[in-house]
Amino acid sequence: MEKLKVLHVDIGGCEGCNVSILRALPNIQEFVDLDMKYLAKKTCAGDKYDIVIITGGVCMNEPHIIEKVKSLREKASTLVAFGSCATFGGILRFCRGGQEPRPDHRNFQPINSVVKVDYSIPGCPPTPQMVQSFFKFFIAGDERRLRLFKVCADIKKLSGFDLIDDIVLTGLCIGCGACELSCPTQAIKMIDKRPNLIAEKCIRCGTCYVRCPRASQLLCMGGRI
Amino acid sequence: MIGLPSENLLGTVFGVYLARAKDEEIRKRKVASGGAVTALLTYALEKGIVDGVVTAKRTKGFEGQAIVAHNKEELLETAGNKWSIVPFAARMKAKIEEEDLKRVALVCLPCQAQFFAQMRDFPLLETDFGERIKYIVSLFCMGTFAFEAFLNYLRMKYGIKAEQIKDIHLKKDFLEIVYNDTKLDLPIEEVYSYLQAGCLVCTDYTGTWSDISAGFVESEPGWTLLIARNPKAEELIKNAEKEGYLELREGSHLIGEVLKKAREKLARAQQNMMYLL
């Protein structure tokens, strides 16, 4: 079988996602040719890729980043937003200016604010196993398993706040505790069998939302197939 | 593999069986059906295929608690319906880590099966323990009760206290409540509104994300219908039969009955979604 030609580009994040992809490399190189700036030798290069993976959020004050994302879209048969910043904005949503290296920037958006995305994989950062799983199901054409990520590609924000609004306040929460277990910052605590959000701790990564069985079921039902 | 399209209400169906525990003791203790899940997991535990089974045990009234069973005795104590959701997730992780379990089987409801299977297939967090989950067994589910409200209703209308309730069975259109050696038949419609709102919009009857789905069908009382969803699950069921833990019959002809229930649940969900969302 011919290997998938994959390009990874980071447009500004904490590098956590990049490390995840690097860590997955030994297990995916059997079926993927990965082009990534951290690899000294380019394994594949060209104008067309089967998959382009973008990590990091788009800084809307930087026209050249927006242009770069648009040109990446043209190179990609399939565009994957990887990690919470690229997917839902993530912690970059909290930028208020004053941060290094460009202190004035305060408007970061997920990739799908600029171009059409095919799959959005949240997680802060998603694990290396997630990278493997994605390629495994993508190559196998297992759309049923990938549907959640396909649906996420059309969503611009998801967070603990949305989980509380959409699932808990509507009374749809069934009290299983999946969100509490899934929160990487422990922003969710079950109190009387229902989740409560510690707002200051939520980094808008969206993991709790896609992990909530009720929320993910509803997302997949109403989403693009 | 039986002839269902892969995109259907029941998910991937690899094999369908009617099963029953061979062990008399398990059958005597069984509540909903033939005790096949208990027998199957006893086999997995005794042969060292898994080193623990995480399941729920009824504590009082309808309330359940997540526990880890290591042998048949502990499994038997957990047999039976809970009728409420058990906040499994965080407690389960703590249990698995405390006891350093490497291969566990989970018995859960379709919603929980979805969550754990997604965690196993797509580990989003370094703290996920998906690789330790060997088998996910989900039970057919029409919904769980908001049990405080339901118990309150039973107390107000019928004077039944939570601690008096010994058991609850679903019988056609009735809920049979066993308390103080007496039985009360409640029409489902009467208690329908005490189901959790989240369950009223759920579309998954069998637990399409699990490895094995188990439940009962009305036309075969005393038997458990098992749906194996992958070769791994099929192997476990077949081997349990070979080793004398399970009595197996072909069950494909009953898939229509399951599908009917699944459609009912989907229709209910779609109807309720209009009101609730």
Coordinates of C-alpha atoms in Angstrom, one line a residue:
Chain A
M1 CA 0.0 0.0 0.0
E2 CA 1.2 3.5 -0.8
K3 CA 2.0 5.6 2.2
L4 CA -0.1 8.7 3.0
K5 CA 1.7 11.9 2.2
V6 CA 1.2 14.1 5.3
L7 CA 2.3 17.6 6.1
H8 CA 2.4 19.0 9.6
V9 CA 2.4 22.8 10.1
D10 CA 2.3 24.6 13.4
I11 CA 1.0 28.2 13.3
G12 CA 1.5 29.1 16.9
G13 CA 0.9 27.1 20.1
C14 CA 2.7 25.7 23.1
E15 CA 4.3 22.9 21.1
G16 CA 2.5 20.2 23.1
C17 CA 0.6 19.0 20.0
N18 CA 3.8 18.9 18.0
V19 CA 5.5 16.8 20.7
S20 CA 2.5 14.4 20.5
I21 CA 2.8 14.0 16.8
L22 CA 6.6 13.5 17.1
R23 CA 6.0 10.9 19.8
A24 CA 3.6 9.0 17.5
L25 CA 6.1 9.0 14.6
P26 CA 7.6 5.5 15.3
N27 CA 4.2 4.0 15.2
I28 CA 2.8 5.7 12.2
Q29 CA 5.8 5.8 9.8
E30 CA 4.8 2.4 8.5
F31 CA 1.9 3.9 6.7
V32 CA 2.6 7.7 6.7
D33 CA 5.3 9.8 5.1
L34 CA 5.4 12.8 7.4
D35 CA 6.8 16.1 6.4
M36 CA 7.4 18.2 9.6
K37 CA 9.9 21.0 10.3
Y38 CA 11.3 19.1 13.2
L39 CA 12.5 16.3 11.0
A40 CA 15.9 17.2 9.5
K41 CA 15.2 15.2 6.4
K42 CA 12.0 15.7 4.5
T43 CA 10.3 12.4 3.8
C44 CA 7.9 13.9 1.3
A45 CA 7.5 17.3 -0.2
G46 CA 5.3 18.8 -2.9
D47 CA 2.3 20.9 -3.7
K48 CA -0.3 18.2 -2.9
Y49 CA -0.6 16.2 0.3
D50 CA -3.2 13.6 1.3
I51 CA -3.5 15.1 4.7
V52 CA -2.3 18.4 6.1
I53 CA -2.3 18.7 9.9
I54 CA -2.4 22.1 11.4
T55 CA -1.7 22.8 15.1
G56 CA -2.2 26.1 16.9
G57 CA -4.8 28.8 16.6
V58 CA -5.0 31.5 13.8
C59 CA -3.9 34.9 14.9
M60 CA -6.4 37.2 13.2
N61 CA -4.1 40.2 13.4
E62 CA -1.5 38.4 11.3
P63 CA -2.5 38.5 7.6
H64 CA 0.4 36.3 6.6
I65 CA -0.8 33.5 8.9
I66 CA -4.2 33.7 7.4
E67 CA -2.7 33.5 4.0
K68 CA -0.6 30.6 5.0
V69 CA -3.6 28.7 6.3
K70 CA -5.5 29.4 3.1
S71 CA -2.5 28.1 1.0
L72 CA -2.3 25.0 3.2
R73 CA -6.0 24.3 2.4
E74 CA -5.2 24.3 -1.2
K75 CA -2.4 21.8 -0.8
A76 CA -4.5 19.4 1.3
S77 CA -7.0 16.8 0.1
T78 CA -7.9 16.4 3.8
L79 CA -7.3 19.2 6.4
V80 CA -7.0 18.2 10.0
A81 CA -7.1 20.7 12.9
F82 CA -5.2 19.0 15.7
G83 CA -5.4 20.0 19.3
S84 CA -7.7 22.3 21.1
C85 CA -6.2 25.6 19.9
A86 CA -6.6 24.6 16.2
T87 CA -10.0 23.0 16.9
F88 CA -11.9 25.3 19.2
G89 CA -9.5 28.1 20.0
G90 CA -8.5 26.5 23.3
I91 CA -6.5 28.5 25.8
L92 CA -5.5 31.0 23.1
R93 CA -9.1 32.4 23.5
F94 CA -7.9 33.9 26.8
C95 CA -5.2 36.0 25.2
R96 CA -5.6 39.6 26.3
G97 CA -2.5 41.1 24.9
G98 CA 0.7 41.6 26.8
Q99 CA 2.1 38.1 26.1
E100 CA 5.4 37.3 24.4
P101 CA 6.4 37.2 21.6
R102 CA 3.8 39.6 20.0
P103 CA 2.3 41.5 22.9
D104 CA -0.6 43.2 21.1
H105 CA -2.3 40.1 19.7
R106 CA -5.5 39.2 21.4
N107 CA -7.6 37.6 18.7
F108 CA -7.0 34.0 18.1
Q109 CA -9.5 31.8 16.3
P110 CA -9.7 28.1 15.4
I111 CA -8.6 27.1 11.9
N112 CA -12.2 26.7 10.7
S113 CA -12.8 30.4 11.1
V114 CA -10.6 30.9 8.1
V115 CA -10.9 27.7 5.9
K116 CA -13.0 24.6 5.7
V117 CA -11.6 21.9 7.9
D118 CA -12.4 18.1 7.4
Y119 CA -11.6 16.7 10.8
S120 CA -11.1 18.6 14.1
I121 CA -9.4 16.6 16.9
P122 CA -9.6 18.4 20.3
G123 CA -7.4 17.7 23.3
C124 CA -4.8 19.7 25.1
P125 CA -2.7 18.1 23.8
P126 CA -4.2 15.0 22.2
T127 CA -2.1 12.0 23.0
P128 CA 0.3 10.2 20.5
Q129 CA -2.1 7.3 20.6
M130 CA -4.7 9.6 19.3
V131 CA -2.6 10.4 16.2
Q132 CA -2.2 6.6 15.6
S133 CA -5.9 6.0 16.1
F134 CA -6.8 8.8 13.7
F135 CA -4.6 7.4 10.9
K136 CA -5.8 3.8 11.6
F137 CA -9.5 4.7 11.3
F138 CA -8.8 7.1 8.4
I139 CA -7.0 4.5 6.4
A140 CA -9.6 1.9 7.2
G141 CA -12.3 4.4 6.1
D142 CA -14.1 3.9 9.4
E143 CA -16.4 6.9 9.1
R144 CA -18.6 5.8 12.0
R145 CA -15.7 6.2 14.4
L146 CA -14.5 9.4 12.8
R147 CA -17.9 11.1 12.6
L148 CA -17.5 12.9 15.9
F149 CA -14.3 14.6 14.6
K150 CA -15.9 15.4 11.3
V151 CA -18.8 17.1 13.1
C152 CA -16.4 19.0 15.3
A153 CA -14.8 20.5 12.1
D154 CA -17.9 22.7 11.8
I155 CA -17.9 24.0 15.3
K156 CA -16.0 27.1 16.3
K157 CA -16.1 26.8 20.1
L158 CA -16.7 24.1 22.7
S159 CA -15.9 24.2 26.3
G160 CA -16.9 23.4 29.8
F161 CA -19.1 26.5 29.7
D162 CA -21.0 25.0 26.7
L163 CA -21.3 21.7 28.5
I164 CA -23.0 23.3 31.4
D165 CA -25.2 25.4 29.1
D166 CA -26.2 22.7 26.7
I167 CA -26.3 19.5 28.8
V168 CA -26.5 20.4 32.4
L169 CA -28.8 23.4 32.4
T170 CA -31.1 21.7 29.9
G171 CA -31.5 18.7 32.2
L172 CA -29.9 16.3 29.8
C173 CA -27.0 15.3 32.0
I174 CA -27.3 11.7 33.1
G175 CA -24.6 12.0 35.8
C176 CA -22.1 9.5 34.5
G177 CA -19.0 11.6 35.4
A178 CA -17.3 11.3 32.0
C179 CA -16.6 15.1 31.9
E180 CA -15.0 15.1 35.4
L181 CA -12.7 12.4 34.4
S182 CA -11.9 14.0 31.0
C183 CA -11.0 17.5 32.2
P184 CA -7.2 18.0 31.9
T185 CA -7.3 20.9 34.3
Q186 CA -9.7 19.5 36.8
A187 CA -12.1 22.3 36.2
I188 CA -15.1 20.0 36.6
K189 CA -16.3 18.6 39.9
M190 CA -19.3 16.4 40.4
I191 CA -21.5 17.8 43.1
D192 CA -24.7 15.9 43.8
K193 CA -24.2 13.7 40.7
R194 CA -24.0 16.7 38.4
P195 CA -21.0 18.5 37.0
N196 CA -20.0 22.0 38.3
L197 CA -17.6 24.1 36.5
I198 CA -14.8 26.1 38.1
A199 CA -14.8 28.8 35.5
E200 CA -11.2 30.0 36.2
K201 CA -9.8 26.6 35.4
C202 CA -11.6 26.0 32.1
I203 CA -9.2 26.4 29.2
R204 CA -11.9 25.8 26.5
C205 CA -10.2 22.7 25.2
G206 CA -13.6 21.0 24.6
T207 CA -12.5 17.6 25.8
C208 CA -15.3 17.3 28.3
Y209 CA -17.9 18.2 25.6
V210 CA -16.8 15.6 23.1
R211 CA -16.4 13.0 25.8
C212 CA -19.8 13.6 27.3
P213 CA -21.8 10.6 25.9
R214 CA -25.0 12.7 25.7
A215 CA -23.3 15.7 24.0
S216 CA -21.3 13.6 21.5
Q217 CA -24.4 11.6 20.6
L218 CA -26.4 14.8 20.0
L219 CA -23.5 16.4 18.1
C220 CA -23.3 13.3 15.8
M221 CA -27.0 13.2 15.2
G222 CA -27.3 16.8 14.1
G223 CA -23.9 17.1 12.4
R224 CA -22.7 16.9 8.8
I225 CA -22.3 13.3 7.7
Chain B
M1 CA -21.6 -11.8 10.2
I2 CA -25.3 -11.3 9.7
G3 CA -26.8 -9.3 7.0
L4 CA -27.3 -5.9 8.4
P5 CA -25.9 -2.8 6.8
S6 CA -23.0 -1.4 8.9
E7 CA -24.8 1.9 9.4
N8 CA -27.8 0.8 11.2
L9 CA -29.5 1.4 14.6
L10 CA -27.8 -1.6 16.2
G11 CA -24.2 -0.8 15.1
T12 CA -21.9 -3.5 13.9
V13 CA -23.4 -6.9 14.5
F14 CA -21.0 -9.8 14.2
G15 CA -23.0 -12.6 15.8
V16 CA -26.2 -12.9 17.8
Y17 CA -26.7 -15.6 20.4
L18 CA -29.2 -16.6 23.0
A19 CA -27.2 -17.6 26.0
R20 CA -27.8 -18.9 29.5
A21 CA -25.6 -19.6 32.4
K22 CA -24.9 -23.3 32.9
D23 CA -24.3 -22.7 36.6
E24 CA -27.5 -23.2 38.6
E25 CA -26.4 -20.8 41.2
I26 CA -26.0 -18.0 38.8
R27 CA -29.4 -18.8 37.2
K28 CA -31.1 -18.7 40.5
R29 CA -29.7 -15.3 41.3
K30 CA -30.3 -13.9 37.9
V31 CA -32.7 -11.0 37.7
A32 CA -33.3 -9.8 34.2
S33 CA -32.6 -12.9 32.1
G34 CA -30.4 -15.9 31.8
G35 CA -27.4 -14.8 33.8
A36 CA -25.2 -15.0 30.7
V37 CA -23.3 -11.9 31.4
T38 CA -22.4 -13.1 34.9
A39 CA -21.4 -16.5 33.5
L40 CA -19.4 -15.0 30.7
L41 CA -17.5 -12.7 33.0
T42 CA -17.0 -15.5 35.6
Y43 CA -15.3 -17.4 32.8
A44 CA -13.1 -14.4 31.9
L45 CA -12.1 -14.0 35.5
E46 CA -11.4 -17.6 36.3
K47 CA -9.4 -18.2 33.2
G48 CA -7.3 -15.1 33.8
I49 CA -8.5 -13.3 30.6
V50 CA -9.3 -10.2 32.7
D51 CA -8.1 -9.4 36.2
G52 CA -11.1 -7.5 37.3
V53 CA -14.7 -6.7 36.3
V54 CA -15.9 -3.2 37.0
T55 CA -19.6 -3.2 37.5
A56 CA -22.3 -1.7 39.7
K57 CA -23.8 -3.0 42.8
R58 CA -27.0 -1.9 44.3
T59 CA -26.6 -0.4 47.6
K60 CA -30.0 0.9 48.8
G61 CA -33.2 1.5 46.9
F62 CA -32.1 2.0 43.3
E63 CA -28.8 3.5 44.1
G64 CA -25.7 1.8 42.7
Q65 CA -22.0 1.9 43.4
A66 CA -19.1 1.1 41.2
I67 CA -17.1 -1.9 42.4
V68 CA -14.4 -4.2 41.1
A69 CA -15.3 -7.9 41.2
H70 CA -12.4 -10.4 41.2
N71 CA -14.3 -13.7 41.4
K72 CA -17.7 -15.3 41.0
E73 CA -18.9 -14.5 44.4
E74 CA -18.3 -10.8 44.0
L75 CA -19.8 -10.9 40.6
L76 CA -23.0 -12.6 41.8
E77 CA -23.5 -9.8 44.4
T78 CA -23.7 -7.3 41.6
A79 CA -26.2 -9.2 39.4
G80 CA -29.5 -7.5 38.7
N81 CA -30.8 -4.2 37.6
K82 CA -29.9 -0.9 39.1
W83 CA -32.4 1.4 37.4
S84 CA -30.2 4.4 38.0
I85 CA -27.0 5.5 36.5
V86 CA -23.9 5.0 38.5
P87 CA -21.3 7.8 38.4
F88 CA -18.8 5.4 37.2
A89 CA -16.0 7.2 35.5
A90 CA -13.8 8.9 38.1
R91 CA -14.4 6.3 40.7
M92 CA -13.5 3.6 38.2
K93 CA -10.2 5.2 37.3
A94 CA -9.4 5.4 41.0
K95 CA -10.3 1.7 41.5
I96 CA -8.2 0.6 38.5
E97 CA -5.2 2.5 39.7
E98 CA -5.5 1.5 43.3
E99 CA -5.6 -2.2 42.4
D100 CA -3.2 -1.8 39.5
L101 CA -5.5 -3.7 37.2
K102 CA -4.1 -4.3 33.7
R103 CA -7.1 -5.9 31.9
V104 CA -10.6 -5.1 33.0
A105 CA -14.0 -5.8 31.7
L106 CA -16.7 -3.2 32.1
V107 CA -20.4 -3.8 32.5
C108 CA -22.2 -0.6 31.8
L109 CA -25.1 1.2 30.1
P110 CA -24.9 2.3 26.4
C111 CA -24.0 5.9 27.3
Q112 CA -21.1 4.8 29.4
A113 CA -20.1 2.2 26.8
Q114 CA -19.9 5.0 24.3
F115 CA -17.7 7.1 26.6
F116 CA -15.3 4.3 27.5
A117 CA -15.1 3.0 23.9
Q118 CA -14.3 6.5 22.7
M119 CA -11.7 6.7 25.3
R120 CA -10.2 3.4 24.2
D121 CA -10.3 4.2 20.5
F122 CA -9.3 7.9 20.8
P123 CA -7.2 8.6 23.9
L124 CA -7.4 12.4 24.1
L125 CA -5.6 12.6 27.5
E126 CA -2.4 11.1 28.8
T127 CA -4.4 10.1 31.9
D128 CA -6.8 8.0 29.8
F129 CA -6.7 4.3 30.7
G130 CA -8.3 3.0 27.5
E131 CA -5.6 0.4 26.9
R132 CA -6.6 -1.3 30.2
I133 CA -10.1 -1.8 29.0
K134 CA -10.3 -5.2 27.5
Y135 CA -14.1 -5.8 27.1
I136 CA -17.0 -3.4 27.3
V137 CA -20.3 -5.1 27.9
S138 CA -23.3 -2.9 27.6
L139 CA -26.8 -3.7 28.7
F140 CA -29.9 -2.9 26.7
C141 CA -31.3 0.2 28.1
M142 CA -34.5 2.1 27.8
G143 CA -33.5 4.8 30.3
T144 CA -32.7 5.2 34.0
F145 CA -34.7 6.9 36.7
A146 CA -34.2 10.2 38.3
F147 CA -34.5 8.0 41.4
E148 CA -34.9 10.6 44.2
A149 CA -38.0 11.9 42.4
F150 CA -39.2 8.4 41.6
L151 CA -38.8 7.2 45.2
N152 CA -40.5 10.2 46.4
Y153 CA -43.5 9.4 44.2
L154 CA -43.6 5.8 45.4
R155 CA -43.6 7.0 49.0
M156 CA -46.2 9.7 48.5
K157 CA -48.6 7.7 46.4
Y158 CA -48.1 4.1 47.6
G159 CA -46.4 4.5 50.9
I160 CA -43.5 2.4 49.8
K161 CA -40.2 3.4 51.4
A162 CA -36.9 3.1 49.6
E163 CA -35.4 0.6 52.1
Q164 CA -38.4 -1.7 51.7
I165 CA -37.8 -2.2 47.9
K166 CA -36.2 -5.5 47.2
D167 CA -36.3 -5.7 43.5
I168 CA -37.8 -4.2 40.4
H169 CA -38.6 -6.0 37.2
L170 CA -39.8 -4.8 33.8
K171 CA -42.7 -6.9 32.6
K172 CA -44.1 -5.9 29.3
D173 CA -45.9 -2.6 30.1
F174 CA -45.5 -2.8 33.8
L175 CA -42.9 -2.2 36.4
E176 CA -43.1 -4.9 39.0
I177 CA -41.9 -3.5 42.3
V178 CA -41.2 -6.1 45.0
Y179 CA -41.3 -4.8 48.5
N180 CA -41.9 -6.4 51.9
D181 CA -42.9 -9.7 50.2
T182 CA -45.6 -7.8 48.3
K183 CA -45.7 -6.9 44.6
L184 CA -46.9 -3.7 43.0
D185 CA -47.5 -3.4 39.3
L186 CA -47.0 0.1 38.0
P187 CA -47.9 0.9 34.4
I188 CA -44.9 2.3 32.6
E189 CA -46.8 5.3 31.4
E190 CA -47.4 6.3 35.0
V191 CA -43.7 6.5 35.8
Y192 CA -42.5 7.5 32.4
S193 CA -41.9 11.1 33.5
Y194 CA -39.5 10.0 36.2
L195 CA -37.0 8.8 33.7
Q196 CA -34.0 11.1 33.5
A197 CA -34.5 13.8 30.8
G198 CA -31.1 12.9 29.3
C199 CA -32.3 9.3 28.8
L200 CA -35.4 10.6 26.9
V201 CA -33.2 12.0 24.1
C202 CA -30.8 9.0 24.0
T203 CA -30.9 7.1 20.7
D204 CA -28.8 4.1 21.6
Y205 CA -30.7 1.0 22.9
T206 CA -28.1 -1.7 22.7
G207 CA -24.9 0.2 23.2
T208 CA -23.4 0.3 19.7
W209 CA -20.0 1.2 20.9
S210 CA -19.5 -1.9 23.1
D211 CA -17.8 -5.2 22.4
I212 CA -20.8 -7.2 23.6
S213 CA -24.4 -6.0 24.1
A214 CA -26.6 -8.0 26.4
G215 CA -30.2 -7.9 27.2
F216 CA -33.4 -9.8 27.2
V217 CA -36.1 -10.3 24.6
E218 CA -39.7 -10.9 25.6
S219 CA -40.2 -13.9 23.4
E220 CA -37.4 -15.9 25.1
P221 CA -37.8 -15.5 28.8
G222 CA -35.0 -17.0 30.9
W223 CA -32.4 -16.4 28.1
T224 CA -30.0 -13.5 27.5
L225 CA -29.5 -12.2 24.0
L226 CA -25.9 -11.5 23.3
I227 CA -24.7 -9.4 20.4
A228 CA -21.0 -9.8 19.6
R229 CA -19.7 -6.8 17.7
N230 CA -16.2 -8.0 16.8
P231 CA -14.2 -11.2 16.5
K232 CA -12.7 -10.7 19.9
A233 CA -16.1 -10.7 21.5
E234 CA -17.2 -13.6 19.4
E235 CA -14.2 -15.6 20.6
L236 CA -14.9 -14.9 24.2
I237 CA -18.5 -16.1 23.9
K238 CA -17.6 -19.2 22.0
N239 CA -14.8 -20.2 24.4
A240 CA -17.1 -19.6 27.4
E241 CA -19.4 -22.2 25.8
K242 CA -16.6 -24.6 25.1
E243 CA -15.4 -24.4 28.7
G244 CA -18.9 -25.1 30.0
Y245 CA -19.8 -21.8 31.4
L246 CA -22.5 -20.9 28.8
E247 CA -25.3 -22.6 27.0
L248 CA -25.6 -21.1 23.5
R249 CA -28.2 -21.0 20.8
E250 CA -28.2 -19.1 17.6
G251 CA -30.2 -15.9 18.0
S252 CA -30.1 -14.1 14.7
H253 CA -33.8 -14.6 14.2
L254 CA -34.5 -12.4 17.2
I255 CA -32.6 -9.4 15.9
G256 CA -35.9 -8.0 14.5
E257 CA -37.2 -7.8 18.0
V258 CA -34.2 -5.9 19.2
L259 CA -34.4 -3.6 16.2
K260 CA -38.0 -2.8 17.0
K261 CA -37.1 -1.7 20.6
A262 CA -34.2 0.3 19.2
R263 CA -36.5 2.1 16.8
E264 CA -38.9 2.8 19.6
K265 CA -36.1 4.4 21.5
L266 CA -35.0 6.5 18.5
A267 CA -38.5 7.6 17.8
R268 CA -38.9 8.6 21.5
A269 CA -35.6 10.5 21.4
Q270 CA -36.6 12.4 18.2
Q271 CA -39.9 13.3 19.7
N272 CA -38.5 14.4 23.0
M273 CA -35.7 16.4 21.4
M274 CA -38.4 18.7 19.9
Y275 CA -39.6 19.6 23.3
L276 CA -36.3 19.6 25.2
L277 CA -33.8 21.2 22.9

